[in-house]
């Protein structure tokens, strides 16, 4: 784990590796100007020679002298844009520069530039958060000689602020951000892990370890699932030698009797499509079909680690979808835990079956005051929104608005999609109460309608389709990994806004 510290001794920025930034169309920030003076103008000359303007995306690597190994200067863009998300992204780009150069430790000049909207402590804490989030590589399966030359995570960064009080305040603000970042890294680890290693059973085993962070962990095995009546979920898993699990995570940080908030995650550890088998092209990517489960595990860990004043429950459905002599067939009818029957016309539309039973269980068992489910549910959401926004479906405008605001604040953006009777009608079935697929058009909406049929007593509910954002993720300032950990920071921010926790 990365050692992040906040310091105020300027002398520490006169040796080793220094990471600095410069905002667009402005003079050197004071800390960098002082360093430049100590280096006889070497920094400013290098900046002029390289035509470095401080634009976002620009960076300079200046070899040092007088005990300084080198100075990285990263473009900060406009100072006015360095609000919380802006400062985090800048931290991410600084981390990327250090990682590319395989630096072990660095001193980061972390005082806000003139015109930045954040106070010193907030700016330094957000910069640290970005450095920390970006400082992740999933290289556990690479032999040492194959890691040579590849970006490497740094071990330590000391952020230089201007005064002792700011260092203390920054440290205090960074502590919960670090808890959330660790949780996002855990979610990335889970998504990146291949399906021969991460099965429902080994996933559950990893989640058991969260008990030491203050979560109550309950693992429901197939016999218990049968007894409860989660037949839709079990049907998805019946073709796999890796038997299903449902994991319930509970956190009590609020009043003893207060209703919890609930999170439900799709955890298909591998989605072959089942008997409605997928084409082999890119089927390997379906190791990431548990991104929703990873996000739910992450948010629960984050809430516990930062001791949020809220009660929360996470219900995670872990299943492998495989074709086999025992697998469910297209046309099978199953009775879900809710009592509603489902005709399984396509075994590749399995996520909604898993979620249906988990949604029913979460509501009946815990009576949540609101509920968010996350799932890599449809390819269609990528057709609609690309990989920049997750799809948001909700039966509650206030919840949708809060998610939207949380998305803007964290950069984990969501875009609301419609629900309506005309879409709902598409999943009616002749024999069963519903079928698990609709028409081709609106392919991300009919599954949302399907899930909505499992929401009881008007529970405020939102469904996030994270197929485009959780796995095979676009590279960003804060994440360079295939698994993004999408949803952890978004939900943490949502809980902060809704529960003042
Ligand atoms: N897990 C997939 C959705 C998915 C596709 C996630 C690509 C990430 C990347 C889901 O279970 C699925 O197979 N959906 C089908 C639904 C269809 C059979 C109605 C799809 O999107 O094609
Ligand atoms: Mn599928
Ligand atoms: Zn799937």
Coordinates of C-alpha atoms and ligand atoms in Angstrom, one line a residue:
X1 CA 0.0 0.0 0.0
X2 CA 1.2 3.4 -0.9
X3 CA 2.6 5.5 1.8
X4 CA 1.1 9.0 1.5
X5 CA 2.2 11.8 3.9
X6 CA 1.8 15.5 4.1
X7 CA 4.8 17.6 5.0
X8 CA 5.7 21.3 5.3
X9 CA 9.5 21.3 5.3
X10 CA 10.6 22.9 2.1
X11 CA 14.0 21.4 2.4
X12 CA 12.5 18.0 1.6
X13 CA 11.9 19.3 -1.9
X14 CA 15.6 19.8 -2.5
X15 CA 16.6 16.2 -3.0
X16 CA 15.4 13.0 -4.7
X17 CA 12.5 13.1 -7.2
X18 CA 10.2 16.1 -7.3
X19 CA 6.8 16.1 -8.9
X20 CA 5.3 19.5 -9.6
X21 CA 2.6 21.1 -11.8
X22 CA 2.1 24.3 -13.7
X23 CA -1.3 25.8 -14.6
X24 CA -2.0 27.0 -18.1
X25 CA -1.1 30.7 -18.9
X26 CA 0.3 31.4 -15.5
X27 CA 3.6 31.9 -13.8
X28 CA 5.4 29.1 -12.0
X29 CA 3.5 28.3 -8.7
X30 CA 5.4 29.7 -5.7
X31 CA 6.8 26.3 -4.6
X32 CA 8.1 25.5 -8.0
X33 CA 9.5 29.0 -8.4
X34 CA 11.5 28.5 -5.2
X35 CA 12.8 25.2 -6.5
X36 CA 13.7 26.9 -9.8
X37 CA 15.7 29.5 -7.9
X38 CA 17.5 26.8 -6.0
X39 CA 18.3 25.1 -9.3
X40 CA 19.6 28.3 -10.9
X41 CA 16.7 28.7 -13.3
X42 CA 17.0 25.2 -14.7
X43 CA 13.3 24.5 -14.4
X44 CA 12.2 27.7 -16.1
X45 CA 14.7 27.3 -18.9
X46 CA 13.5 23.7 -19.5
X47 CA 9.9 24.9 -19.6
X48 CA 10.7 27.6 -22.1
X49 CA 12.9 25.3 -24.2
X50 CA 10.1 22.6 -24.4
X51 CA 7.4 25.1 -25.2
X52 CA 5.6 23.7 -22.1
X53 CA 2.5 25.8 -21.5
X54 CA 0.9 23.9 -18.6
X55 CA -1.8 22.4 -20.7
X56 CA -3.6 19.4 -19.3
X57 CA -1.9 16.3 -20.9
X58 CA 1.5 18.0 -21.2
X59 CA 4.4 16.8 -19.0
X60 CA 8.1 17.5 -18.7
X61 CA 10.8 15.4 -17.2
X62 CA 13.8 17.6 -16.2
X63 CA 17.0 15.9 -15.1
X64 CA 18.2 17.6 -11.9
X65 CA 21.4 18.6 -10.3
X66 CA 22.7 19.4 -6.8
X67 CA 21.2 16.3 -5.2
X68 CA 17.9 16.5 -7.1
X69 CA 17.5 13.4 -9.3
X70 CA 14.8 14.9 -11.6
X71 CA 11.8 17.2 -11.6
X72 CA 8.5 16.2 -13.3
X73 CA 6.3 19.1 -14.3
X74 CA 2.8 18.1 -15.2
X75 CA 0.3 20.4 -17.0
X76 CA -2.5 21.4 -14.7
X77 CA -4.8 23.1 -17.3
X78 CA -6.7 26.1 -16.1
X79 CA -6.2 26.9 -12.4
X80 CA -9.9 27.8 -12.1
X81 CA -10.8 24.2 -13.1
X82 CA -8.9 22.7 -10.2
X83 CA -11.9 22.0 -8.1
X84 CA -12.1 18.6 -6.3
X85 CA -12.5 16.4 -9.4
X86 CA -10.0 18.6 -11.2
X87 CA -7.4 18.3 -8.5
X88 CA -7.9 14.6 -8.4
X89 CA -7.4 14.3 -12.1
X90 CA -4.2 16.3 -11.8
X91 CA -3.0 14.0 -9.1
X92 CA -3.7 11.1 -11.4
X93 CA -1.6 12.6 -14.2
X94 CA 1.2 13.2 -11.8
X95 CA 1.0 9.6 -10.7
X96 CA 1.1 8.5 -14.3
X97 CA 4.3 10.4 -14.9
X98 CA 6.0 8.8 -11.8
X99 CA 4.7 5.4 -12.8
X100 CA 5.9 5.6 -16.4
X101 CA 9.4 6.5 -15.1
X102 CA 9.2 3.7 -12.5
X103 CA 9.9 6.1 -9.6
X104 CA 9.8 4.6 -6.1
X105 CA 9.2 7.7 -4.1
X106 CA 8.7 11.4 -4.7
X107 CA 8.0 14.7 -3.1
X108 CA 5.0 16.3 -4.6
X109 CA 4.6 20.1 -4.6
X110 CA 1.0 20.3 -3.4
X111 CA 0.1 24.0 -2.7
X112 CA -2.8 25.2 -4.8
X113 CA -1.9 27.6 -7.6
X114 CA -3.3 31.1 -7.7
X115 CA -6.9 31.1 -8.9
X116 CA -7.7 27.5 -7.8
X117 CA -11.1 27.2 -6.1
X118 CA -10.0 24.9 -3.3
X119 CA -8.3 25.8 0.1
X120 CA -4.8 24.4 0.7
X121 CA -5.8 21.4 2.7
X122 CA -8.6 20.4 0.4
X123 CA -6.5 20.8 -2.7
X124 CA -3.6 18.7 -1.2
X125 CA -6.0 16.0 -0.1
X126 CA -7.7 15.8 -3.5
X127 CA -4.3 15.8 -5.2
X128 CA -3.3 12.9 -2.9
X129 CA -6.5 11.1 -3.7
X130 CA -5.8 11.2 -7.4
X131 CA -2.2 10.1 -7.0
X132 CA -3.4 7.2 -4.9
X133 CA -6.3 6.1 -7.1
X134 CA -4.1 6.1 -10.3
X135 CA -1.2 4.3 -8.5
X136 CA -2.5 0.8 -9.4
X137 CA -1.2 -2.0 -11.6
X138 CA -2.6 -5.5 -11.9
X139 CA 0.6 -7.4 -12.5
X140 CA 0.4 -10.4 -10.2
X141 CA 0.5 -12.8 -13.1
X142 CA 3.6 -11.2 -14.7
X143 CA 7.0 -12.7 -14.1
X144 CA 9.6 -10.2 -12.8
X145 CA 11.6 -10.1 -16.1
X146 CA 8.4 -9.3 -18.0
X147 CA 7.6 -6.3 -15.8
X148 CA 10.8 -4.6 -16.8
X149 CA 10.1 -1.2 -18.5
X150 CA 6.4 -1.4 -17.7
X151 CA 4.7 1.3 -15.5
X152 CA 5.3 0.5 -11.9
X153 CA 3.3 1.7 -8.8
X154 CA 5.3 4.0 -6.5
X155 CA 5.8 3.2 -2.9
X156 CA 5.6 6.6 -1.3
X157 CA 4.7 10.2 -2.0
X158 CA 5.2 13.1 0.4
X159 CA 2.9 16.1 -0.4
X160 CA 4.5 19.4 0.5
X161 CA 2.1 22.0 1.8
X162 CA 2.9 25.5 3.0
X163 CA 2.4 25.2 6.7
X164 CA 2.0 22.7 9.5
X165 CA -1.7 23.3 10.1
X166 CA -2.4 22.6 6.4
X167 CA -0.5 19.4 6.6
X168 CA -2.6 18.2 9.5
X169 CA -5.9 19.3 7.9
X170 CA -4.9 17.7 4.6
X171 CA -4.1 14.4 6.3
X172 CA -7.5 14.4 8.1
X173 CA -9.3 15.1 4.8
X174 CA -7.4 12.5 3.0
X175 CA -8.1 9.6 5.4
X176 CA -11.7 8.9 4.2
X177 CA -10.6 9.5 0.6
X178 CA -8.0 6.8 1.0
X179 CA -10.5 4.4 2.5
X180 CA -12.7 4.8 -0.6
X181 CA -9.7 4.5 -3.0
X182 CA -8.6 1.3 -1.3
X183 CA -12.1 0.0 -1.9
X184 CA -12.0 1.0 -5.5
X185 CA -8.7 -0.8 -5.9
X186 CA -10.2 -3.9 -4.4
X187 CA -13.1 -3.7 -6.9
X188 CA -10.5 -3.4 -9.7
X189 CA -8.7 -6.4 -8.4
X190 CA -11.9 -8.5 -8.4
X191 CA -12.8 -7.4 -12.0
X192 CA -9.3 -8.0 -13.3
X193 CA -9.0 -11.5 -11.8
X194 CA -9.6 -14.3 -14.3
X195 CA -12.6 -16.6 -13.9
X196 CA -10.6 -19.8 -13.2
X197 CA -9.3 -18.0 -10.1
X198 CA -12.4 -16.0 -9.2
X199 CA -15.3 -18.4 -9.0
X200 CA -18.5 -17.8 -6.9
X201 CA -16.8 -19.8 -4.1
X202 CA -13.4 -18.0 -4.1
X203 CA -15.2 -14.6 -4.6
X204 CA -17.2 -15.4 -1.4
X205 CA -14.0 -16.4 0.4
X206 CA -12.4 -13.0 -0.4
X207 CA -15.5 -11.3 0.8
X208 CA -15.3 -13.2 4.1
X209 CA -12.1 -11.3 4.8
X210 CA -14.1 -8.0 4.9
X211 CA -15.3 -9.1 8.4
X212 CA -12.1 -7.7 9.9
X213 CA -13.0 -4.3 8.5
X214 CA -16.2 -4.3 10.5
X215 CA -18.7 -5.9 8.1
X216 CA -20.9 -8.7 8.9
X217 CA -20.5 -11.3 6.2
X218 CA -23.0 -14.1 5.5
X219 CA -22.4 -16.6 2.7
X220 CA -25.4 -18.5 1.5
X221 CA -24.5 -21.8 -0.2
X222 CA -26.7 -23.7 -2.8
X223 CA -28.6 -25.6 -0.2
X224 CA -29.6 -22.4 1.7
X225 CA -30.4 -20.7 -1.6
X226 CA -32.7 -23.6 -2.5
X227 CA -34.4 -23.4 0.8
X228 CA -34.9 -19.6 0.5
X229 CA -36.3 -20.2 -3.0
X230 CA -33.9 -18.3 -5.2
X231 CA -34.7 -20.5 -8.1
X232 CA -34.1 -18.0 -10.8
X233 CA -30.5 -17.4 -9.6
X234 CA -29.9 -21.1 -9.1
X235 CA -31.2 -21.8 -12.6
X236 CA -28.5 -19.6 -14.1
X237 CA -25.8 -21.5 -12.2
X238 CA -27.1 -25.0 -12.7
X239 CA -24.9 -25.6 -15.7
X240 CA -21.7 -24.9 -13.9
X241 CA -19.4 -27.0 -11.7
X242 CA -18.7 -23.8 -9.8
X243 CA -21.8 -23.6 -7.7
X244 CA -23.5 -20.3 -6.9
X245 CA -23.2 -18.3 -3.7
X246 CA -25.1 -15.3 -2.4
X247 CA -23.1 -13.0 -0.1
X248 CA -24.8 -10.6 2.3
X249 CA -22.6 -7.8 3.7
X250 CA -23.9 -5.7 6.5
X251 CA -22.6 -2.5 8.1
X252 CA -24.1 -0.8 11.1
X253 CA -22.8 2.7 11.5
X254 CA -26.1 4.4 12.2
X255 CA -28.9 4.2 14.7
X256 CA -29.6 0.6 15.8
X257 CA -33.1 0.5 14.4
X258 CA -32.8 2.8 11.4
X259 CA -33.6 1.2 8.1
X260 CA -30.5 0.5 6.0
X261 CA -29.7 1.6 2.5
X262 CA -29.2 -1.4 0.1
X263 CA -27.0 -2.3 -2.7
X264 CA -27.4 -5.3 -5.0
X265 CA -24.8 -6.5 -7.4
X266 CA -24.6 -8.8 -10.4
X267 CA -21.7 -11.2 -9.9
X268 CA -21.6 -13.5 -12.9
X269 CA -18.0 -14.7 -12.5
X270 CA -18.0 -15.8 -16.1
X271 CA -20.8 -15.4 -18.7
X272 CA -20.4 -17.9 -21.6
X273 CA -24.1 -17.2 -22.4
X274 CA -25.0 -20.7 -21.4
X275 CA -26.9 -22.8 -24.0
X276 CA -27.6 -19.5 -25.9
X277 CA -23.8 -19.4 -26.1
X278 CA -22.0 -16.3 -27.0
X279 CA -19.7 -16.0 -30.1
X280 CA -16.1 -16.8 -29.1
X281 CA -14.9 -13.4 -30.2
X282 CA -14.1 -11.4 -27.0
X283 CA -15.8 -14.0 -24.8
X284 CA -12.8 -13.8 -22.5
X285 CA -14.1 -10.3 -21.5
X286 CA -17.0 -12.0 -19.7
X287 CA -14.7 -12.5 -16.7
X288 CA -15.7 -9.0 -15.9
X289 CA -19.4 -9.7 -15.7
X290 CA -19.2 -9.4 -12.0
X291 CA -18.4 -5.7 -12.0
X292 CA -21.6 -4.9 -10.2
X293 CA -20.7 -7.3 -7.4
X294 CA -17.3 -5.8 -7.2
X295 CA -18.8 -2.3 -6.8
X296 CA -21.1 -3.5 -4.1
X297 CA -18.3 -5.1 -2.2
X298 CA -16.3 -1.9 -2.6
X299 CA -18.9 0.5 -1.4
X300 CA -19.6 -1.7 1.7
X301 CA -15.9 -1.8 2.4
X302 CA -15.6 1.9 1.9
X303 CA -18.4 2.7 4.3
X304 CA -17.0 0.5 7.0
X305 CA -13.4 1.7 6.6
X306 CA -14.4 5.4 6.8
X307 CA -16.9 4.6 9.6
X308 CA -19.9 6.2 7.8
X309 CA -22.8 7.0 10.0
X310 CA -25.2 4.9 8.1
X311 CA -26.7 1.4 8.1
X312 CA -26.1 -0.4 4.8
X313 CA -26.6 -3.8 3.4
X314 CA -25.1 -5.4 0.2
X315 CA -26.5 -8.4 -1.5
X316 CA -24.2 -10.0 -4.0
X317 CA -25.3 -12.8 -6.4
X318 CA -22.4 -14.9 -7.5
X319 CA -23.0 -17.3 -10.4
X320 CA -21.2 -18.8 -13.3
X321 CA -23.2 -19.1 -16.5
X322 CA -22.1 -22.2 -18.4
X323 CA -23.6 -24.6 -21.0
X324 CA -23.8 -28.2 -19.8
X325 CA -26.1 -31.3 -19.6
X326 CA -27.5 -29.8 -16.5
X327 CA -27.8 -26.2 -17.8
X328 CA -31.1 -24.4 -18.2
X329 CA -32.6 -24.5 -21.7
X330 CA -34.2 -21.7 -23.7
X331 CA -37.9 -22.0 -23.0
X332 CA -37.6 -23.2 -19.4
X333 CA -39.9 -21.6 -17.0
X334 CA -38.7 -20.8 -13.4
X335 CA -40.5 -19.4 -10.4
X336 CA -38.5 -16.6 -8.9
X337 CA -38.2 -15.9 -5.1
X338 CA -40.9 -13.2 -5.6
X339 CA -43.4 -15.9 -6.8
X340 CA -43.5 -14.4 -10.3
X341 CA -42.7 -16.9 -13.1
X342 CA -40.1 -16.2 -15.8
X343 CA -39.8 -17.9 -19.2
X344 CA -36.1 -18.0 -20.0
X345 CA -36.1 -17.5 -23.7
X346 CA -32.4 -16.7 -23.9
X347 CA -30.0 -18.1 -21.3
X348 CA -27.6 -15.2 -22.1
X349 CA -30.0 -12.7 -20.5
X350 CA -28.9 -14.2 -17.2
X351 CA -28.0 -11.1 -15.2
X352 CA -31.6 -10.0 -14.7
X353 CA -32.5 -13.5 -13.3
X354 CA -29.7 -13.3 -10.8
X355 CA -30.6 -9.8 -9.8
X356 CA -34.4 -10.5 -9.6
X357 CA -33.9 -12.9 -6.7
X358 CA -31.3 -10.8 -5.0
X359 CA -33.6 -7.7 -5.2
X360 CA -36.5 -9.7 -3.6
X361 CA -34.3 -11.0 -0.9
X362 CA -32.8 -7.6 -0.1
X363 CA -36.2 -5.9 0.2
X364 CA -38.0 -8.6 2.1
X365 CA -35.1 -9.3 4.5
X366 CA -34.0 -5.7 5.2
X367 CA -36.8 -3.3 4.2
X368 CA -34.3 -0.7 2.9
X369 CA -35.2 2.9 2.6
X370 CA -33.7 3.0 -0.8
X371 CA -31.9 0.6 -3.1
X372 CA -29.4 0.8 -5.9
X373 CA -28.4 -2.2 -8.0
X374 CA -25.4 -2.4 -10.3
X375 CA -24.8 -4.7 -13.2
X376 CA -22.8 -5.2 -16.3
X377 CA -26.2 -6.0 -17.7
X378 CA -26.3 -5.2 -21.5
X379 CA -24.2 -4.6 -24.5
X380 CA -27.0 -2.3 -25.6
X381 CA -26.1 0.3 -23.0
X382 CA -22.8 0.7 -24.8
X383 CA -24.6 1.2 -28.0
X384 CA -26.7 3.9 -26.4
X385 CA -24.1 5.7 -24.2
X386 CA -20.6 4.5 -25.2
X387 CA -18.1 4.0 -22.4
X388 CA -18.3 7.5 -20.8
X389 CA -21.6 7.2 -18.9
X390 CA -23.3 4.4 -17.1
X391 CA -27.0 3.9 -17.8
X392 CA -29.2 5.0 -14.9
X393 CA -32.8 3.8 -14.6
X394 CA -34.9 4.8 -11.6
X395 CA -38.4 4.9 -10.2
X396 CA -37.6 7.9 -8.0
X397 CA -36.6 11.3 -9.3
X398 CA -34.8 12.4 -6.1
X399 CA -32.6 9.3 -6.1
X400 CA -31.8 9.8 -9.8
X401 CA -30.9 13.4 -9.3
X402 CA -28.6 12.6 -6.4
X403 CA -26.9 9.9 -8.4
X404 CA -26.5 12.4 -11.2
X405 CA -24.9 14.9 -8.9
X406 CA -22.7 12.3 -7.3
X407 CA -21.6 11.3 -10.8
X408 CA -20.6 14.8 -11.7
X409 CA -18.7 15.2 -8.4
X410 CA -16.7 12.0 -8.8
X411 CA -16.3 11.7 -12.5
X412 CA -18.2 8.4 -12.4
X413 CA -20.9 9.8 -14.7
X414 CA -24.4 8.4 -15.2
X415 CA -27.1 9.2 -17.7
X416 CA -30.7 8.7 -17.0
X417 CA -32.7 6.5 -19.4
X418 CA -36.4 6.2 -19.7
X419 CA -38.8 3.6 -18.3
X420 CA -42.4 3.2 -19.3
X421 CA -45.4 1.0 -19.9
X422 CA -44.7 0.5 -23.6
X423 CA -41.3 -1.1 -22.8
X424 CA -42.8 -3.1 -19.9
X425 CA -45.4 -4.6 -22.3
X426 CA -42.5 -6.2 -24.3
X427 CA -41.6 -8.6 -21.6
X428 CA -45.1 -10.1 -21.1
X429 CA -45.3 -13.8 -22.0
X430 CA -48.0 -16.2 -23.1
X431 CA -47.3 -18.9 -20.6
X432 CA -45.3 -17.3 -17.8
X433 CA -45.7 -13.9 -16.0
X434 CA -42.8 -12.6 -18.0
X435 CA -40.0 -13.5 -20.4
X436 CA -36.4 -12.5 -19.9
X437 CA -35.9 -10.7 -23.3
X438 CA -37.6 -8.0 -25.2
X439 CA -37.3 -6.7 -28.7
X440 CA -34.0 -5.7 -30.2
X441 CA -34.5 -2.0 -29.9
X442 CA -34.2 -0.4 -26.5
X443 CA -32.1 -3.4 -25.4
X444 CA -30.9 -1.8 -22.2
X445 CA -34.4 -0.6 -21.2
X446 CA -36.4 -3.8 -21.3
X447 CA -34.0 -5.4 -18.8
X448 CA -34.5 -2.4 -16.5
X449 CA -38.3 -2.9 -16.8
X450 CA -37.7 -6.5 -15.9
X451 CA -35.9 -5.6 -12.7
X452 CA -38.6 -3.0 -11.9
X453 CA -41.1 -5.9 -11.7
X454 CA -39.2 -7.1 -8.7
X455 CA -39.4 -3.8 -6.8
X456 CA -41.9 -3.9 -4.0
X457 CA -44.0 -1.3 -2.1
X458 CA -42.6 1.5 -4.1
X459 CA -39.1 1.2 -2.7
X460 CA -37.0 4.1 -4.2
X461 CA -34.8 2.2 -6.6
X462 CA -32.1 2.8 -9.2
X463 CA -30.5 0.4 -11.6
X464 CA -27.0 1.3 -13.0
X465 CA -26.0 -0.6 -16.1
X466 CA -22.2 -0.5 -15.9
X467 CA -21.4 -2.8 -18.8
X468 CA -19.5 0.1 -20.6
X469 CA -17.8 1.6 -17.6
X470 CA -16.8 -1.2 -15.1
X471 CA -14.8 -3.5 -17.5
X472 CA -12.6 -3.0 -20.6
X473 CA -12.7 0.5 -19.3
X474 CA -11.5 3.6 -21.2
X475 CA -8.2 4.8 -19.8
X476 CA -8.6 7.9 -17.7
X477 CA -6.5 10.1 -15.5
X478 CA -7.6 8.1 -12.5
X479 CA -7.5 4.6 -13.9
X480 CA -5.4 2.8 -16.5
X481 CA -6.6 -0.7 -15.6
X482 CA -9.0 -3.0 -17.5
X483 CA -11.2 -3.2 -14.4
X484 CA -12.1 0.4 -13.3
X485 CA -13.7 -0.1 -9.9
X486 CA -16.6 2.0 -11.3
X487 CA -19.4 2.6 -8.8
X488 CA -17.5 2.6 -5.6
X489 CA -16.7 6.4 -5.5
X490 CA -20.1 7.2 -7.1
X491 CA -22.0 5.3 -4.4
X492 CA -19.9 6.6 -1.6
X493 CA -20.7 10.2 -2.7
X494 CA -24.4 9.2 -3.0
X495 CA -24.4 8.0 0.6
X496 CA -22.6 11.2 1.7
X497 CA -25.3 13.4 0.0
X498 CA -28.3 11.4 1.1
X499 CA -27.3 10.3 4.6
X500 CA -25.0 13.1 5.6
X501 CA -22.7 10.3 6.5
Ligands
LIG1 N1 -23.1 -9.8 -19.5 C1 -23.8 -9.5 -20.7 C2 -23.8 -8.0 -21.1 C3 -22.4 -7.5 -21.4 C4 -22.1 -7.4 -22.8 C5 -21.6 -6.9 -20.5 C6 -20.8 -6.9 -23.1 C7 -20.4 -6.3 -20.9 C8 -20.0 -6.3 -22.2 C9 -25.2 -9.9 -20.5 O1 -25.4 -11.0 -19.7 C10 -25.7 -10.3 -21.8 O2 -25.2 -11.3 -22.3 N2 -26.6 -9.5 -22.4 C11 -27.1 -9.8 -23.7 C12 -28.6 -9.7 -23.6 C13 -29.3 -10.4 -24.8 C14 -29.1 -11.9 -24.8 C15 -30.8 -10.1 -24.7 C16 -26.6 -8.7 -24.6 O3 -26.3 -7.6 -24.2 O4 -26.3 -9.0 -25.8
LIG2 MN1 -25.3 -12.9 -20.7
LIG3 ZN1 -24.0 -11.4 -18.3

